CSV table of C-alpha atoms in Angstrom, one decimal:
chain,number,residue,atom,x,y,z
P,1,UNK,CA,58.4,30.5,30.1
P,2,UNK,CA,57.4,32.3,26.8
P,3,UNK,CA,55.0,31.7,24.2
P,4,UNK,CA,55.4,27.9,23.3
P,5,UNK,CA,56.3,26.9,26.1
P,6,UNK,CA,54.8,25.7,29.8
P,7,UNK,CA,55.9,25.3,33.3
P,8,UNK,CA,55.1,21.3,33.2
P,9,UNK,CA,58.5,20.1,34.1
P,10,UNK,CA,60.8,17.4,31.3
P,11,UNK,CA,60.8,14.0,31.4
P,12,UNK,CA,63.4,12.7,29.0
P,13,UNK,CA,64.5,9.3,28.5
P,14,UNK,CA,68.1,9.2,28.8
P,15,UNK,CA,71.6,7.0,28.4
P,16,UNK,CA,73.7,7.5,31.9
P,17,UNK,CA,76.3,6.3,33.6
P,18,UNK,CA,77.3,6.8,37.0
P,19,UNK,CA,80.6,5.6,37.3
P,20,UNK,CA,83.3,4.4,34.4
P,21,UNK,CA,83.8,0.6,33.4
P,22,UNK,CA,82.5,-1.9,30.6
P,23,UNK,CA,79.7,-0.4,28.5
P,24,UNK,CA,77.5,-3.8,30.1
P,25,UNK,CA,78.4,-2.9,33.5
P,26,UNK,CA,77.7,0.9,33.4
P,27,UNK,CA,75.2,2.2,30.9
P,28,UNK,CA,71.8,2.3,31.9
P,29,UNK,CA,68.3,3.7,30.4
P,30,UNK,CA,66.4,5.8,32.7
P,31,UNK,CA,63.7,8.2,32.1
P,32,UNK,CA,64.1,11.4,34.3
P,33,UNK,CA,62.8,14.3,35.1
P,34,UNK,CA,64.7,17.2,33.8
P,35,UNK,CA,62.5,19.9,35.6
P,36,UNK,CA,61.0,23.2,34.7
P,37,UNK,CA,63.3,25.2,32.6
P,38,UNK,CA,64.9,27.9,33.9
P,39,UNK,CA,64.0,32.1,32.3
P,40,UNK,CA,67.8,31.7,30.6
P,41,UNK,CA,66.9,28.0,29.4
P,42,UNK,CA,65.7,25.7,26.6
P,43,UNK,CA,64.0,22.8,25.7
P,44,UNK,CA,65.3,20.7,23.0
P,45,UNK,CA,64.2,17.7,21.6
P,46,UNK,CA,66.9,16.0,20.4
P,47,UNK,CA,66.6,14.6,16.4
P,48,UNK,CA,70.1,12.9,15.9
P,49,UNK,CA,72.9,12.3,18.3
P,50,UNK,CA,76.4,10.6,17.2
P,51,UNK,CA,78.3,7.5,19.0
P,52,UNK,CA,81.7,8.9,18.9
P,53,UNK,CA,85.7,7.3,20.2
P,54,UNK,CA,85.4,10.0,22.8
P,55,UNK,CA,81.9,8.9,24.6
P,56,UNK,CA,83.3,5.5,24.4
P,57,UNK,CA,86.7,6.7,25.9
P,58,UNK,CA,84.4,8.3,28.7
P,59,UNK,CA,82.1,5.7,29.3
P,60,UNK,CA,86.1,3.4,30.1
P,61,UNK,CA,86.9,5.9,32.1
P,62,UNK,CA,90.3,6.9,29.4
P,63,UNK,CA,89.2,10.2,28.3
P,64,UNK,CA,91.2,13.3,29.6
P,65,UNK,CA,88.0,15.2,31.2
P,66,UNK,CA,85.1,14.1,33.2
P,67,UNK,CA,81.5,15.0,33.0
P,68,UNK,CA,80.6,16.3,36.2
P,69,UNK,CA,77.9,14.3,37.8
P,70,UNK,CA,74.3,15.7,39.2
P,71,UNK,CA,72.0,14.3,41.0
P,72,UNK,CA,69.5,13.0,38.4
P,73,UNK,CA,65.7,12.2,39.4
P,74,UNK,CA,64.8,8.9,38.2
P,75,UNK,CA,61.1,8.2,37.2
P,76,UNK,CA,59.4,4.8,37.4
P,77,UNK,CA,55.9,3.2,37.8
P,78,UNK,CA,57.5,1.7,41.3
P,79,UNK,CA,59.0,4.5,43.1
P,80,UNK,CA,61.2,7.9,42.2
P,81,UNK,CA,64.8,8.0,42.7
P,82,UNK,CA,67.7,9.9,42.5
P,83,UNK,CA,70.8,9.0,40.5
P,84,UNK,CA,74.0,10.5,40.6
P,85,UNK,CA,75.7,10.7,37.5
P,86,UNK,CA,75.7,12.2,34.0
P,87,UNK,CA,73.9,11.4,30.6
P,88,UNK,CA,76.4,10.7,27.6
P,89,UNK,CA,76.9,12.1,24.4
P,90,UNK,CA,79.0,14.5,23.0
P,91,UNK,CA,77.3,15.5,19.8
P,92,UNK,CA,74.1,15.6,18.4
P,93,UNK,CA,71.5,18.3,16.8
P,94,UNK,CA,68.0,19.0,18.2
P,95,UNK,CA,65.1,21.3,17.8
P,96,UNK,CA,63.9,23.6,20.5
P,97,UNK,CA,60.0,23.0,21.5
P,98,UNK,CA,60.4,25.7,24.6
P,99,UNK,CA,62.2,28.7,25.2
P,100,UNK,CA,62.4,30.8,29.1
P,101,UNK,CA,61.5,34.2,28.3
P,102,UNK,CA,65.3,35.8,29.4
P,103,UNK,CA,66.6,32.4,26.4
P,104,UNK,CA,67.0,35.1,23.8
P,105,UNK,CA,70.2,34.2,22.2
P,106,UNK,CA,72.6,31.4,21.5
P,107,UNK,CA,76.5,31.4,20.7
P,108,UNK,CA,76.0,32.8,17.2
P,109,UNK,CA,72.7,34.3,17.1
P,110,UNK,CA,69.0,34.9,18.4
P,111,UNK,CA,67.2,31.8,19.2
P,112,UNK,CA,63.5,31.2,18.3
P,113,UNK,CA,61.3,27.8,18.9
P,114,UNK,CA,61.6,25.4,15.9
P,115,UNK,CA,65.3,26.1,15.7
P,116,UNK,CA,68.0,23.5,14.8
P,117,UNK,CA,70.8,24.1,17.6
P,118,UNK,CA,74.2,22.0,18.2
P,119,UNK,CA,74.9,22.0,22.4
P,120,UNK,CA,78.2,23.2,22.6
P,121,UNK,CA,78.5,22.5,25.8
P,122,UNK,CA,76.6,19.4,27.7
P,123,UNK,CA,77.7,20.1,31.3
P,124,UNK,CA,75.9,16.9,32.7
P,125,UNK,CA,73.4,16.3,30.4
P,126,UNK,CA,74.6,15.0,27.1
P,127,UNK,CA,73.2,14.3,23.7
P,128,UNK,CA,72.0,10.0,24.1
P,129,UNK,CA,68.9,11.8,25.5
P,130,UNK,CA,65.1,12.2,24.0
P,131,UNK,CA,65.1,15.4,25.3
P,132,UNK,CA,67.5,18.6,27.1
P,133,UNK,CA,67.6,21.3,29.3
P,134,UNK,CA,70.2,23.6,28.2
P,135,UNK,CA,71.3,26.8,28.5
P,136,UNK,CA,70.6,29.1,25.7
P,137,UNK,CA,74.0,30.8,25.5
P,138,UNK,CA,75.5,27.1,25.2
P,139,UNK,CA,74.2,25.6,22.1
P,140,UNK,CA,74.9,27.0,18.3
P,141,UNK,CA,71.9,27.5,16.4
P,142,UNK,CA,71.5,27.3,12.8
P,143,UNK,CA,68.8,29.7,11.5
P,144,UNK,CA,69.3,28.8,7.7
P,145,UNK,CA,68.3,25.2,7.4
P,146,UNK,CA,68.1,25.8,3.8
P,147,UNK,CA,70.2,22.8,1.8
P,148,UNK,CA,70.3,21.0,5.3
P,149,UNK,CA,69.7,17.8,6.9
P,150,UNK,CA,69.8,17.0,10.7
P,151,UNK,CA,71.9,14.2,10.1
P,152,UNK,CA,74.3,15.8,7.8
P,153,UNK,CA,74.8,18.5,10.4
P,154,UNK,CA,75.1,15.8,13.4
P,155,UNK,CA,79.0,15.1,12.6
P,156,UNK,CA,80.2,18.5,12.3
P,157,UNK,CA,81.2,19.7,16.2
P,158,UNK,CA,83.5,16.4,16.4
P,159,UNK,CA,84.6,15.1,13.2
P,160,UNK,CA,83.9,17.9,10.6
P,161,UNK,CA,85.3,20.7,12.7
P,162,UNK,CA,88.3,18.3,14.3
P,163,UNK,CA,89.3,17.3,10.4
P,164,UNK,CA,88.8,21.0,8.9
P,165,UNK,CA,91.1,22.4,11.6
P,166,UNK,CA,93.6,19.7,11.4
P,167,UNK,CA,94.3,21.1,7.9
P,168,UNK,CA,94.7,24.7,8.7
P,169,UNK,CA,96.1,24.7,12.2
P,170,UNK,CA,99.4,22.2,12.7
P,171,UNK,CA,101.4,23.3,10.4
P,172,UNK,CA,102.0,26.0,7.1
P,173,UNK,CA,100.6,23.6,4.1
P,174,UNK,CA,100.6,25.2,0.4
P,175,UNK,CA,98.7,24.0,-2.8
P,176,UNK,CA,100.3,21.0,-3.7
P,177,UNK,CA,101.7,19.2,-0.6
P,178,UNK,CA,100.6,16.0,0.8
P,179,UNK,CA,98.7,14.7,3.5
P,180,UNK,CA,99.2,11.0,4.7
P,181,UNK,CA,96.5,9.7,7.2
P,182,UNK,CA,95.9,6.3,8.5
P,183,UNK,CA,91.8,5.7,9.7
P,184,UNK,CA,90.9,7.5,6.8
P,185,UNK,CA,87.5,5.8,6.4
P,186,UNK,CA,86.7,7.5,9.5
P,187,UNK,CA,84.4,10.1,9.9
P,188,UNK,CA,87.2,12.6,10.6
P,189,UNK,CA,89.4,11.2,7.9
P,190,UNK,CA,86.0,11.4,5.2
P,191,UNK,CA,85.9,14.8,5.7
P,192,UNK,CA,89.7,15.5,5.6
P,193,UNK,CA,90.2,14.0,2.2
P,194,UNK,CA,87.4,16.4,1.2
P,195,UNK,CA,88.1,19.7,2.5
P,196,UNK,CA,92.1,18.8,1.7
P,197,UNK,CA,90.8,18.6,-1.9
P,198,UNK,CA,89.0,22.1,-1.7
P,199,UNK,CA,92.2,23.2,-0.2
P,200,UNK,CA,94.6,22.2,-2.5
P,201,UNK,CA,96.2,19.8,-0.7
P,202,UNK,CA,96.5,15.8,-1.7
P,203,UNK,CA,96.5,13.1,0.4
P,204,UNK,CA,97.7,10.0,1.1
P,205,UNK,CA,94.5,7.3,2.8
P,206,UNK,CA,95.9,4.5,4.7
P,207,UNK,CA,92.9,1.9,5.9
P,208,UNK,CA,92.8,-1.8,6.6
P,209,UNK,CA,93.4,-4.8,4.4
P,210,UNK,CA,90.1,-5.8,4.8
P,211,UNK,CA,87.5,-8.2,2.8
P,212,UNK,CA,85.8,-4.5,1.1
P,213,UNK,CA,89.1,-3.1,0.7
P,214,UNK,CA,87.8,-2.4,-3.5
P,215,UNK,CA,85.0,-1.2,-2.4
P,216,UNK,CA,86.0,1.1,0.1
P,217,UNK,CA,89.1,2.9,-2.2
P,218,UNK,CA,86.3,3.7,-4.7
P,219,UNK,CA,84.5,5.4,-1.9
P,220,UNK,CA,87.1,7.2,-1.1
P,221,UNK,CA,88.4,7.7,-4.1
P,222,UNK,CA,84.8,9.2,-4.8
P,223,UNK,CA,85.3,12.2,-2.0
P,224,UNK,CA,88.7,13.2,-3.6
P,225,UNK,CA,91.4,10.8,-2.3
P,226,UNK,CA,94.5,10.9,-4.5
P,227,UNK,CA,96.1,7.8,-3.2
P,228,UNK,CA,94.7,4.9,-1.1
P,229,UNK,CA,97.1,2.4,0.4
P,230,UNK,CA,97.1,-1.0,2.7
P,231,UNK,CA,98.5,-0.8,6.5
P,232,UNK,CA,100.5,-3.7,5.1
P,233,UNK,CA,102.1,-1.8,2.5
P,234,UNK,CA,103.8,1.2,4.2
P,235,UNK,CA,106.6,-0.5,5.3
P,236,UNK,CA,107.3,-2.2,2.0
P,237,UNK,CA,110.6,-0.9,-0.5
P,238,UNK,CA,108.0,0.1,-3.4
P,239,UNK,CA,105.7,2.1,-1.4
P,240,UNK,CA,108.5,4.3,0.1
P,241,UNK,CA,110.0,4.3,-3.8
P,242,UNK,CA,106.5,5.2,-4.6
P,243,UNK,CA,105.7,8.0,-1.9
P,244,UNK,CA,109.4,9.5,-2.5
P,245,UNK,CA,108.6,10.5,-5.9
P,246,UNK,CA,105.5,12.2,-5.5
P,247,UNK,CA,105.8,15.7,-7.1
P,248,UNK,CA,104.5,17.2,-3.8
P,249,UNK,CA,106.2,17.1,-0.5
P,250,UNK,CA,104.4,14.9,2.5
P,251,UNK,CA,104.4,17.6,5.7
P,252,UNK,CA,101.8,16.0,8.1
P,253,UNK,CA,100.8,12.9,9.1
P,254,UNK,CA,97.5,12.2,10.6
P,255,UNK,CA,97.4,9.4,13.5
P,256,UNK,CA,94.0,8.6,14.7
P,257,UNK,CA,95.5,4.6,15.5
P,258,UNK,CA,98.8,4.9,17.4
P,259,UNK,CA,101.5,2.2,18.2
P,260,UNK,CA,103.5,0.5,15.0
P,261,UNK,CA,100.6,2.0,12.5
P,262,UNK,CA,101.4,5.5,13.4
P,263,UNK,CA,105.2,4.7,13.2
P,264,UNK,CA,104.7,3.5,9.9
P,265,UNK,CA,102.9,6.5,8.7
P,266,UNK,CA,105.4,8.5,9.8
P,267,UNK,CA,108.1,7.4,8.5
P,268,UNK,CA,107.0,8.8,5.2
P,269,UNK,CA,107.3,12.0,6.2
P,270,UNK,CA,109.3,14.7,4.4
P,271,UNK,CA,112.5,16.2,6.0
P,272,UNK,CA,111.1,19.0,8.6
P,273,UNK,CA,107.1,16.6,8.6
P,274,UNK,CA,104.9,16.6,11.3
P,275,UNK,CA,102.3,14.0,13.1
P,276,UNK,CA,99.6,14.7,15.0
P,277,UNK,CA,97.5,12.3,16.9
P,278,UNK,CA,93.8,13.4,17.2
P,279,UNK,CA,92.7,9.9,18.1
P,280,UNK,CA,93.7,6.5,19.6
P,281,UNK,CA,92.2,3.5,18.5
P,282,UNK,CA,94.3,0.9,19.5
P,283,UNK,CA,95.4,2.9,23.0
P,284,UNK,CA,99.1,1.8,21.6
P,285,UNK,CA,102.0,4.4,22.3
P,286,UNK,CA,103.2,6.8,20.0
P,287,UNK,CA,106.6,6.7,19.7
P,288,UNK,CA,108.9,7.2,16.6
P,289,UNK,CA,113.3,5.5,16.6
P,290,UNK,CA,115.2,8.1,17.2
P,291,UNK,CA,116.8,8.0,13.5
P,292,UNK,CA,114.0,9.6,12.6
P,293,UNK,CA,114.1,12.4,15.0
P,294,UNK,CA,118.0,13.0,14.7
P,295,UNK,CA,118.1,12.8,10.8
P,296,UNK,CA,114.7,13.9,9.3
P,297,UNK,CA,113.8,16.3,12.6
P,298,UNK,CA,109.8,14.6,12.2
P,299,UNK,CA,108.1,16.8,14.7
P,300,UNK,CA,105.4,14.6,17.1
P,301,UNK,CA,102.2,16.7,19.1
P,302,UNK,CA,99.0,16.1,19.5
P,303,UNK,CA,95.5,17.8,18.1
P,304,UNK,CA,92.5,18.1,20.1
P,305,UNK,CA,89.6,20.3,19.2
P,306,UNK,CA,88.8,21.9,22.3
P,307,UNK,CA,92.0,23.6,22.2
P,308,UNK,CA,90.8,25.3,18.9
P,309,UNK,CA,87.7,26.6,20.8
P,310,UNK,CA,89.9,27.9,23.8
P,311,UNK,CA,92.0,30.2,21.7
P,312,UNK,CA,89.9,31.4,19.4
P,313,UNK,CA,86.7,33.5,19.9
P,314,UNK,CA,82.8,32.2,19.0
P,315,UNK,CA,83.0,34.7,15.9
P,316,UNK,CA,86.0,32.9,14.9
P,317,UNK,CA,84.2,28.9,15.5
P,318,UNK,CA,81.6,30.3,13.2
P,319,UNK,CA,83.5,31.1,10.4
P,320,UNK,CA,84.7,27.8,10.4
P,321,UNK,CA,81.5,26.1,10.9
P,322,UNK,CA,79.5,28.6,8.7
P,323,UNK,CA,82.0,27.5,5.9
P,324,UNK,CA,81.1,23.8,6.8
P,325,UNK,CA,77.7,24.2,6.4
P,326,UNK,CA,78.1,26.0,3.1
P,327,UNK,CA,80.4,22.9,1.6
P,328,UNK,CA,77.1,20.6,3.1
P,329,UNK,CA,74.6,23.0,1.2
P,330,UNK,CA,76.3,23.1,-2.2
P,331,UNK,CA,77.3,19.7,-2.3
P,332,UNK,CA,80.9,19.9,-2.4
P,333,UNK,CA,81.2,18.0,0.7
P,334,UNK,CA,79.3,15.0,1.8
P,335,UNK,CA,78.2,14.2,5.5
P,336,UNK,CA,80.0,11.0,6.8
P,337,UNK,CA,78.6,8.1,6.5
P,338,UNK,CA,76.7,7.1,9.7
P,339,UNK,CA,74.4,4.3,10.2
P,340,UNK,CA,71.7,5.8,12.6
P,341,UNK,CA,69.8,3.3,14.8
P,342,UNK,CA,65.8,4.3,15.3
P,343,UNK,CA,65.0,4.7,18.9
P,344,UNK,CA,61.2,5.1,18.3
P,345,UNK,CA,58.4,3.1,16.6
P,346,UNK,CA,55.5,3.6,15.2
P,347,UNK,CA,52.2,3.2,17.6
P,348,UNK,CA,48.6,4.0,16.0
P,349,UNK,CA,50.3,6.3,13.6
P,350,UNK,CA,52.4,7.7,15.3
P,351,UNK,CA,56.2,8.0,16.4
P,352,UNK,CA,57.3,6.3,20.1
P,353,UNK,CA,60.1,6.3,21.9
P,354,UNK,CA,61.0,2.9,22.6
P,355,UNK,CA,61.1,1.1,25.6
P,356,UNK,CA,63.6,1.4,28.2
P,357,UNK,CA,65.0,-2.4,27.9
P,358,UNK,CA,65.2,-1.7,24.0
P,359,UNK,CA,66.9,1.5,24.1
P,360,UNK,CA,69.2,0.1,26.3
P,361,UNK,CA,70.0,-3.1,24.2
P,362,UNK,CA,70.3,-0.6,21.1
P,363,UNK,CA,73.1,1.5,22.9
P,364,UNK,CA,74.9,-1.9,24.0
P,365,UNK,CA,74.8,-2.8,20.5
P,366,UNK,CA,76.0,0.8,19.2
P,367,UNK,CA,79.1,1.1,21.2
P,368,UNK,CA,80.1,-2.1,20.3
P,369,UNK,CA,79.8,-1.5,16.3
P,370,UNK,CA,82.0,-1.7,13.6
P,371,UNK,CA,80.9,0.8,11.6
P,372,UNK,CA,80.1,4.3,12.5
P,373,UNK,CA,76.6,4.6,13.8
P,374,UNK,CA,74.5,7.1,15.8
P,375,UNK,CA,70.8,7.7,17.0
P,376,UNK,CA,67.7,9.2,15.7
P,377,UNK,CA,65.3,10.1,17.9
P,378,UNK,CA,63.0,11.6,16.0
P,379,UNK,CA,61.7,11.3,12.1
P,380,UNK,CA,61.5,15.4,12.2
């Protein structure tokens, strides 16, 4: 290892499951030892790390690709163990504290100690973890932290990227045209109403009647959104009247919900529209009457981000993600709103990780929220 770093192997506490089922059954808090880095390697310390559909998707056992499972070595003051599994978490940012001496460069660019990086790729070890041992070559780093927060970076390798791309890669939009989402108080559908706006585009919000319904159309009203509706109202006479007199045309539909809600949005859809289903909240089927199809020739497919990164080269991801962080710096885009859940405390002055029946009872209590939330492991 180089400069900064040692050849005392990683203890991490981590989140892990070693088989699918309920997030009671499954999820349990270890602290394990991650091993001497490798010369290509580095150690990260992970700051923030977001609780996103997909790690709960993977944690049921419903999401399209598995994490493959290693043999983890379990620490306690009883005995060592091993554990076959994987740690979860799909997204996060941390800061390397170690770096092999062969761990010169990342996707996008040299890598030093005291960098920010995003893991790109997890393999088995994923981002509800104090600590990582990754490969250098898998994780972005950003150099310029300048205008940046850890947290408002956090969101931007699911939701920013996922909602920026959404925009840009279904189908040919111009200045002018319309957008209709449903979830858009989501962290995917925050960020599309603002990049749509720096676009050119408008959209259409469709969220819940809920009890902060007021509340939440001046929020989103705030990052840009031209027109907020009720799920109950897309199926009424005057919203159609209403939508079909817009001086733009409505090409694509955003379904993050599925079943009758993604029908409805659809439905709104000019002659030739698209939807696109990036998420699945419900787990309902998509499915559109077949007037629809024969008579307005509405397109259905599906969007998933890691088809963007398959097709497309790093140099390309980082233009993207470059521009991202650019909207962050200047202000023209916000972060989503996250509420992040402390897993440390203070002891004698300083910062703790908490213990292992706390952290646990704080991930139960995450998966199972309402609102978006995430973790922070660190104050940074």
């Amino acid at each position: 290892m180089s400069a900064s770093s040692s050849s005392i192997s990683t203890t991490t506490r981590a989140v892990v499951m070693t088989k699918p089922g309920k997030y009671e059954d499954v999820l349990e808090v270890y602290d394990i030892d991650l091993k001497q880095a490798k010369d290509n390697q580095i150690v990260v310390e992970m700051l923030f790390a977001s609780v996103n559909p997909s790690d709960t998707l993977r944690i049921q056992g419903i999401y399209p690709t598995k994490a493959e499972k290693t043999d983890l070595t379990v620490l306690s003051d009883s005995e060592i163990k091993t554990v076959n599994g994987n740690i979860i978490g799909f997204e996060g940012v941390g800061r390397v504290i170690e770096k092999g001496k062969l761990a010169t460069n990342a996707i996008n660019d040299t890598i030093d100690v005291g960098d920010w990086v995003i893991p790109l790729d997890f393999s088995s070890y994923g981002s509800w973890s104090t600590k990582l041992v990754l490969d250098a070559s898998s994780v972005v780093v950003v150099k310029n932290k300048a205008g940046l927060t850890p947290e408002a970076i956090c969101s931007t390798k699911v939701n920013a990227l996922t909602a920026y791309r959404m925009l840009l890669d279904i189908v040919n939009l111009e200045k002018g045209d319309y957008v209709i989402q449903n979830g858009a108080n989501s962290g995917a559908g925050q960020y599309l109403i603002q990049f749509a706006r720096i676009f050119g585009y408008k959209t259409i919000n469709v969220i819940r009647d809920r009890s902060n319904y007021d509340e939440t159309v001046s929020f989103l009203k705030d990052l840009g959104a031209d027109i907020v509706l009720k799920d109950t109202d897309l199926t009424k006479k005057e919203t159609f009247e209403y939508l079909s007199s817009l001086d733009g045309k409505i090409k694509l539909a955003i379904n993050c919900i599925g079943g009758k809600a993604s029908e409805a949005l659809a439905t709104h859809l000019t002659a030739g529209g698209t939807m696109a289903t990036y998420g699945a909240i419900t787990l309902d089927v998509v499915s559109l009457p077949a007037p629809l199809f024969i008579f307005k020739d509405i397109r259905l497919q599906g969007y998933w981000l890691n088809s963007f990164f398959a097709k497309n080269t790093p140099k390309q991801w980082m233009e993207t993600w470059d521009h991202i962080f650019d909207l962050l710096r200047t202000g023209q885009v916000k972060a989503q709103v996250t509420k992040y859940i402390d897993m440390f405390e203070s002891e004698n002055g300083k910062d703790v990780i908490i213990g292992i029946d706390q952290f646990r009872s704080k991930v139960i209590d995450s998966v199972n929220s309402s609102v978006k939330v995430g973790f922070r492991f660190s104050k940074y």
